[in-house]
Amino acid sequence: VRKARRRRLFWIAGAVVALWLLLGHLAIDAAISRWCAAHYKGDARFSFAVVWPWLGVDLFGARFRSRGDGPGYDLACTRLSVALDLGGALRGSPVASMTVAGLSGEVREGADLDLFQEPARERGRPPPAPAPPVRFSGVAVTFRDANGRSHCAVEADALSVEQEGLGHYRVEALEGRLGPIPFERATARIVPRGAHVLVGDLKLAALDGLVEGLLDVDRSRAGAVNGEISWQGVELARAAREFRLPRRERIRGRIDGRIAFKGTSLAADALEGKGELRLANGTFESPISLAVVLLLKLPVERPSMFHSGEMVFSFERSLLYVERARGYGTSFDLAAQGLVGFDGKVDLEVTHGATTVAVRGTLEAPDATLLPLNYLTRPFDRLFRDRISPR
Amino acid sequence: VSRAAPLFLAAVLGACATGYRSPEDSEPMAREIEDRNVASRVRMLLGTDPETAPYPSIRVECENGVVTLEGSVDREAVRRRAVELAKAARGVARVRDRIVIARS
């Protein structure tokens, strides 16, 4: 009799678990498909799902694919851990990779993705329009190209993505990091427009200043991008600290500026563009200006070698072409023109009055030499400039 | 050889004079980038306006600040609104309207 009871219990327990697995799988499959349909007109496929008795769910090998007018994307979840609470909401911690517009991103473990905000009993009904916002408590995304090279790493806390009803999305993040730069209160609109995906109305607070921008990714030309970024009131001391510039203790002031760029991808060596910078009411000096001042024995009134300055530059192939730079000090001004490599190598001509100094070496350890026969040597220097430029 | 020498000298001096990257060298690149960004600003306006957002078929190109709108829409009001928005974008010198009304 005991054996028969045990066997019966075993079969009942097995049937309950099997039913649970089946129902759990179906419910989540339907819900995620509906979420995809509401947000992206996409579909979802899962290789299998594991449903835990304490209502935690682990999904393996999930795959989402977009179709229709939305931004084309291909999202593969290697693991999607979903917690099903009694109110019917699903919260997930995805480990996923996503490919959109020729760039791929990765979402690290730890992101808390609030997938479904409707109660469980409403599942199966047509989705409300517009779709509810998707909120992430923490996301880290690294964009890579087809060769696996990292272009841009973005980390964001309290990220919210909301469909605005016209086929575009509003993104908000409380704080995060864009590469080495920390930011706060970021807002942007993502607008899919034919073959283009636009990130516009971008506004964020970074380095104590305001940054605005526009980015356009052309999906018809894989990875082709163009855009513009402007900034006002960025604190030079914080920027120097974040970018680990040399002599950052002698750098202060607010900078305004803008850059406009285009390229085949977001990698630094694939971008080219033009920009300008203005420093006002600050203090600024660099090893380059110090080397020139020491060579020319110019009088320096510390702590302010320069109180303001301006620079017009262009960049391509990891080289910054300083087309026109000028530093204004209390006792003298310096002008500069030449090349600065993204790797820190410099090849500049710094002018003080009628005197010209050649500065070569690196940003941190420049070597300054006087060009006494300026007018005679300059043409030959020009001729060989490409050979000595820091490539 | 004696005739070639002045030509060679002239070529060397010419190369010396143009060896530096002057601000003018980057102008064509800056113009192309500005044109692409002007087109992006127009696309952004078209994509967020309630009247024109449902028409992603309106294509936008820009050359030397002249924006060309192409494609087909089903209402005259949409065409007028698209042109109006393009004119309002920063950096637009002129708008060339090639949108056709295709009534279904």
PDB file of C-alpha atoms in Angstrom, chain A residues 136-137 139 154-161 170-177 183-188 202-205:
ATOM      1  CA  PHE A 136      16.707  49.275 -16.446  1.00  0.00           C
ATOM      2  CA  SER A 137      18.209  49.816 -13.014  1.00  0.00           C
ATOM      3  CA  VAL A 139      23.035  48.680 -17.836  1.00  0.00           C
ATOM      4  CA  VAL A 154      28.224  53.170 -21.993  1.00  0.00           C
ATOM      5  CA  GLU A 155      27.086  52.505 -18.450  1.00  0.00           C
ATOM      6  CA  ALA A 156      23.786  53.930 -17.241  1.00  0.00           C
ATOM      7  CA  ASP A 157      21.767  53.751 -14.039  1.00  0.00           C
ATOM      8  CA  ALA A 158      17.994  54.162 -13.868  1.00  0.00           C
ATOM      9  CA  LEU A 159      17.685  53.974 -17.636  1.00  0.00           C
ATOM     10  CA  SER A 160      14.183  54.278 -19.034  1.00  0.00           C
ATOM     11  CA  VAL A 161      13.129  53.682 -22.647  1.00  0.00           C
ATOM     12  CA  ARG A 170      12.531  58.670 -25.458  1.00  0.00           C
ATOM     13  CA  VAL A 171      15.509  57.551 -23.391  1.00  0.00           C
ATOM     14  CA  GLU A 172      16.362  58.897 -19.950  1.00  0.00           C
ATOM     15  CA  ALA A 173      19.189  57.952 -17.621  1.00  0.00           C
ATOM     16  CA  LEU A 174      19.849  59.331 -14.155  1.00  0.00           C
ATOM     17  CA  GLU A 175      23.596  58.869 -14.327  1.00  0.00           C
ATOM     18  CA  GLY A 176      26.254  56.821 -16.027  1.00  0.00           C
ATOM     19  CA  ARG A 177      29.535  56.852 -17.906  1.00  0.00           C
ATOM     20  CA  PHE A 183      27.374  62.030 -16.933  1.00  0.00           C
ATOM     21  CA  GLU A 184      24.101  62.816 -15.160  1.00  0.00           C
ATOM     22  CA  ARG A 185      20.505  63.467 -16.191  1.00  0.00           C
ATOM     23  CA  ALA A 186      20.781  62.296 -19.794  1.00  0.00           C
ATOM     24  CA  THR A 187      17.821  62.515 -22.160  1.00  0.00           C
ATOM     25  CA  ALA A 188      17.623  61.668 -25.847  1.00  0.00           C
ATOM     26  CA  LEU A 202      20.616  64.538 -26.722  1.00  0.00           C
ATOM     27  CA  LYS A 203      21.192  66.529 -23.538  1.00  0.00           C
ATOM     28  CA  LEU A 204      23.269  65.531 -20.553  1.00  0.00           C
ATOM     29  CA  ALA A 205      25.209  67.114 -17.731  1.00  0.00           C
TER      30      ALA A 205
END
